[in-house]
Amino acid sequence: MQPASRQPVGSRARGLSTSSFEIVGREDFSDLTYTLEVRHPLMARAARPGQFVIVMSHPEGERIPLTLADFDADAGTITLVIQAVGKSTRELQRDAQVGTTLYGIAGPLGVPSSIHPLRTVVCVGGGLGVAPVFPQARAFHENGTRVIAVLGFRSADLVFWEEKFRDVCDDLILCTDDGSAGIQGRVTDGLTLALDSYDDVDEVVAIGPPVMMGACAEVTRPRGVRTSVSLNPIMVDGTGMCGGCRVRLKDGIRFACVDGPDFDAHQVDFEDLMNRLGSYRGDETQAVQAWEQSCHRAETAASEVLVTTLPTDDGRA
Amino acid sequence: MPAKRTIRTIPQERTPVREQDPAERARNFTEVSLGYNETEAIREAQRCLDCADPVCIAGCPVSIDIPGFIRKVNEGDYRGAYDTIAASNLLPAVCGRVCPQENQCEGVCTVADTLEPVAIGRLERFIGDLAITQNWARPPHITPTDHRVAIVGSGPAGMACAADLAKAGCDVTVFEALHLPGGVLRYGIPDFRLPNAVIDAEIANLQQLGVTFITNTVVGRLFTIEDMVTELGFDAVFIGTGAGYPTMLGIPGDSLNGVLSANELLTRANLMHARDFPTYDTPIPLGRHVAVVGAGNTAMDAMRMCLRLGAENVHCIYRRSRDEAPARVEEVHHAEQEGVQFHWLTNPVAILDDGRGGVRGMRCVQMELGEADDSGRRRPAPVPGSEFEFACDQVVFAIGTNANPIIGQTSRLSLNRRGYLEVDQDLATSIAGVYAGGDIVTGAATVIEAMGAGRRAAAAITRYLAIRDPGRRYREGGEPVFGMPAAERNFAPLRLATVPADPLPGDEATGTTERTSAP
Ligand SMILES: Cc1cc2nc3c(=O)[nH]c(=O)nc-3n(C[C@H](O)[C@H](O)[C@H](O)COP(=O)(O)OP(=O)(O)OC[C@H]3O[C@@H](n4cnc5c(N)ncnc54)[C@H](O)[C@@H]3O)c2cc1C
Ligand SMILES: Cc1cc2nc3c(=O)[nH]c(=O)nc-3n(C[C@H](O)[C@H](O)[C@H](O)COP(=O)(O)OP(=O)(O)OC[C@H]3O[C@@H](n4cnc5c(N)ncnc54)[C@H](O)[C@@H]3O)c2cc1C
Ligand code: SF4
Ligand code: FES
């Protein structure tokens, strides 16, 4: 089902792009979080932990960056875990059903994480960051490193991939804000616990909202433990062409899409990152409002005339 | 044949081109210049002296037979004029619009010694546009050689290389990182200067030649250049990935919100259609008082785009003087007409914070020109004590770009100190069968130079293939590519360049793609 606004705005060029990226699996973890499994054999082979893709769900859409949360070269698929936070991610939540295709997906992008064999590594994932930290945890596990996962969720009902992590981790510390699962506290509490329990931690990998990554950096800084974070600035092309994704490090500016997205947490200016992430807030609100109105129109229209070819999803707004 | 024209007998005035009214066009996105009609074109063609020593040809980076095509225009033989241009330039509708003619053919034109030069660019555009509407660029008869060649990047360099190789019978696939092909022509140069329809037409021409475009493919990351000449089975590769990596000034405040590169502004507005937000999803930051730093074509495009997006005033900040501004003269002129305010000999030293993470202004310093530097331009130096503050709420940097790092990061190709690809006189890189040209070799240059490089590389690739593997046959059905059977690959199956993508009217009857009215 296409929202009404999308149809006529055409250029002849639309037919030129390769747009057969089929969604072959989907799972909804909660009202907000869902995973998509997309068929892309070449990418499944090329993907490495720490890399991401740029997705365009339709020709009038935004190019949105999403971390490669998993990839399976044998099955020829890649997995994205997405949180519906704004127009593009909510629209994708509604439209991206098994059997449909994405208009564009480019990747794998960014420099792969460096995964050397270490004694012990702590992989911290908070909210949005739980899925993206998985490939790194698995890669460390596969090269013989002891892996401690620290995963943070708001409450027990939002927990996902716990088993998947247990398979590749030697220890798992679950943290929830309300204590409904694991320890009650934030991932920084879990991280402190991990660092106190294991005295041979060579590296911490922290992925999640900028505030959380900044807080983790402050936990490890006094202990002198190397810490890597995966930054998520606003992006456009993802190929190093626009500079929109620039982040400030102690020694200068880098473009997260081609120089990152992994950086040394102790070098990153998180305040700058958070300021820049807010730059489109007004537009984002406008986009959501316009979208909600058009959904309304489209839904009314659909109920009147259209026969929808997609399975309906009762959980959606 | 009329009597030989002389400088006295030709129309003295250069034929003006009709343009949209500046006040009106500064608020819309349709093309500024309306181009010549037939009468105007013929009148202007009569200003050419058909010189014995046509210096204009020497001034053209791809040596178009300029007096030759103008003669044909004079005779009303537009098709002939097109064929004359097309022998050297595959994209006349593009180049007629965007070439810096004043530094090239028109700059040296004999007529310019006494009068305004012949408007060669406008004549070229006249013919180029006619060719698009008449579909003159129909594919010639192609004898397939069964060589498979890949092009990386779909800018003018890649397009030109693809066209020549397809005509030489190669099976050509163009890989593009973005979701639409065209390179800077698509994402950078705005519609009001180069309409998307022109790019679409040129891409469609390439498809008629059998060229396959595969977008959403970041070469180096999805597969490497080395993979292409080994596992992926391409016999040769041309790299035309451009020099898109924007430079930020590195002054205090340059990561504030409201500070962005011209590339980001233009990409959002052109490629992502942010100007049609929220019909399209990509937003664009709208400043009311915009300062654009730089005075090249990119800067002019950014300023004129900001006006069209609704900025109240737009300022150009440039550290040298007007004479040194690298933009096409016509663009500076257009920007001025549309109301851009120019501040020559001015350099920003800091961007000022509004206390909420945005921009409240810029601190600038006056400059003066000193001794000439390596580029022959006089070096600007700050005037002591001349700092002043300047109110604005958006700052756009258009101060140049560097080599895109992805190919360099992911292959063993030799790079020079500045990260550009190293090539020999044949445009061959350090890997056998891999060639490169355009901005990724020269640094940011021009459309016509990129195109010329693409064609030179195509010639070199043709020689390389003929020597290496004369008359090789196509592997029908094929062995697995990149370890995968063809059906498993997530891009359209590659195919031979024998039939046009869309059968042309008239061809169905004969079943051939033979050029019907070749001169
Ligand atoms: C390298 C990278 C990897 C990412 N991986 C994932 C992932 O695996 N799963 C996932 O759900 N999201 C991921 N993101 C974030 C995701 O791209 C954004 O959530 C998305 O672009 C928002 O689009 P929208 O239109 O739905 O929301 P918008 O309406 O654009 O924004 C809604 C809210 O999200 C915030 N936001 C916007 N862009 C970003 C961003 N780039 N990062 C963080 N917050 C943002 C806005 O400030 C706003 O508060 C990643 C971002 C980057 C740069
Ligand atoms: C705003 C602007 C205005 C300009 N105006 C003029 C003008 O008026 N006149 C003029 O003569 N010149 C002008 N130029 C310069 C001119 O556009 C360039 O010199 C020319 O486009 C270079 O062509 P190219 O083919 O080398 O590269 P590009 O046009 O840059 O194309 C490169 C393509 O390769 C793609 N790519 C990059 N990396 C990869 C990868 N790893 N895998 C796959 N694809 C990749 C890019 O996405 C892009 O599409 C302007 C430039 C800009 C930015
Ligand atoms: S130099 Fe000028 S007048 Fe002479 S042939 Fe060229 S375009 Fe014509
Ligand atoms: S997203 Fe444009 S340069 Fe990184």
PDB file of N, CA and C and ligand atoms in Angstrom, chain B residues 47-51 54-56 66-67 70 108-111 118 120, ligand 3:
ATOM      1  N   ARG B  47      28.279  34.717 -37.196  1.00  0.00           N
ATOM      2  CA  ARG B  47      29.374  35.524 -36.645  1.00  0.00           C
ATOM      3  C   ARG B  47      30.706  34.784 -36.691  1.00  0.00           C
ATOM      4  N   CYS B  48      30.676  33.510 -37.033  1.00  0.00           N
ATOM      5  CA  CYS B  48      31.923  32.747 -37.082  1.00  0.00           C
ATOM      6  C   CYS B  48      32.655  33.060 -38.377  1.00  0.00           C
ATOM      7  N   LEU B  49      33.954  33.317 -38.269  1.00  0.00           N
ATOM      8  CA  LEU B  49      34.760  33.698 -39.437  1.00  0.00           C
ATOM      9  C   LEU B  49      35.293  32.477 -40.169  1.00  0.00           C
ATOM     10  N   ASP B  50      35.039  31.300 -39.654  1.00  0.00           N
ATOM     11  CA  ASP B  50      35.551  30.072 -40.245  1.00  0.00           C
ATOM     12  C   ASP B  50      37.053  30.220 -40.505  1.00  0.00           C
ATOM     13  N   CYS B  51      37.765  30.527 -39.475  1.00  0.00           N
ATOM     14  CA  CYS B  51      39.187  30.892 -39.565  1.00  0.00           C
ATOM     15  C   CYS B  51      40.032  29.808 -40.227  1.00  0.00           C
ATOM     16  N   PRO B  54      41.801  27.739 -36.934  1.00  0.00           N
ATOM     17  CA  PRO B  54      40.732  27.813 -35.924  1.00  0.00           C
ATOM     18  C   PRO B  54      41.285  27.599 -34.513  1.00  0.00           C
ATOM     19  N   VAL B  55      41.631  28.687 -33.885  1.00  0.00           N
ATOM     20  CA  VAL B  55      42.224  28.596 -32.550  1.00  0.00           C
ATOM     21  C   VAL B  55      41.241  28.038 -31.529  1.00  0.00           C
ATOM     22  N   CYS B  56      39.939  28.194 -31.811  1.00  0.00           N
ATOM     23  CA  CYS B  56      38.931  27.677 -30.884  1.00  0.00           C
ATOM     24  C   CYS B  56      39.084  26.172 -30.694  1.00  0.00           C
ATOM     25  N   ILE B  66      34.936  23.008 -34.199  1.00  0.00           N
ATOM     26  CA  ILE B  66      33.955  24.076 -33.952  1.00  0.00           C
ATOM     27  C   ILE B  66      33.526  24.793 -35.235  1.00  0.00           C
ATOM     28  N   PRO B  67      34.474  25.309 -36.042  1.00  0.00           N
ATOM     29  CA  PRO B  67      34.002  25.952 -37.273  1.00  0.00           C
ATOM     30  C   PRO B  67      33.228  24.974 -38.154  1.00  0.00           C
ATOM     31  N   ILE B  70      29.687  24.794 -36.791  1.00  0.00           N
ATOM     32  CA  ILE B  70      28.983  26.074 -36.974  1.00  0.00           C
ATOM     33  C   ILE B  70      28.619  26.262 -38.460  1.00  0.00           C
ATOM     34  N   VAL B 108      39.566  32.106 -26.665  1.00  0.00           N
ATOM     35  CA  VAL B 108      40.612  32.318 -27.665  1.00  0.00           C
ATOM     36  C   VAL B 108      40.048  32.687 -29.043  1.00  0.00           C
ATOM     37  N   CYS B 109      38.735  32.655 -29.198  1.00  0.00           N
ATOM     38  CA  CYS B 109      38.092  32.898 -30.494  1.00  0.00           C
ATOM     39  C   CYS B 109      38.607  34.198 -31.124  1.00  0.00           C
ATOM     40  N   THR B 110      38.927  34.145 -32.407  1.00  0.00           N
ATOM     41  CA  THR B 110      39.490  35.294 -33.120  1.00  0.00           C
ATOM     42  C   THR B 110      38.588  36.529 -33.020  1.00  0.00           C
ATOM     43  N   VAL B 111      37.288  36.292 -33.084  1.00  0.00           N
ATOM     44  CA  VAL B 111      36.349  37.413 -33.037  1.00  0.00           C
ATOM     45  C   VAL B 111      36.518  38.199 -31.734  1.00  0.00           C
ATOM     46  N   VAL B 118      32.243  34.501 -30.581  1.00  0.00           N
ATOM     47  CA  VAL B 118      31.108  33.712 -31.047  1.00  0.00           C
ATOM     48  C   VAL B 118      30.571  32.905 -29.857  1.00  0.00           C
ATOM     49  N   ILE B 120      29.849  30.044 -28.819  1.00  0.00           N
ATOM     50  CA  ILE B 120      30.008  28.640 -29.203  1.00  0.00           C
ATOM     51  C   ILE B 120      29.195  27.722 -28.285  1.00  0.00           C
TER      52      ILE B 120
HETATM   53  S1  SF4 C   3      38.016  31.064 -33.532  1.00  0.00           S
HETATM   54 FE1  SF4 C   3      35.921  31.899 -33.410  1.00  0.00          FE
HETATM   55  S2  SF4 C   3      35.615  32.769 -35.434  1.00  0.00           S
HETATM   56 FE2  SF4 C   3      37.367  31.432 -35.648  1.00  0.00          FE
HETATM   57  S3  SF4 C   3      36.535  29.471 -36.312  1.00  0.00           S
HETATM   58 FE3  SF4 C   3      36.591  29.395 -34.078  1.00  0.00          FE
HETATM   59  S4  SF4 C   3      34.565  30.099 -33.452  1.00  0.00           S
HETATM   60 FE4  SF4 C   3      34.786  30.698 -35.595  1.00  0.00          FE
END
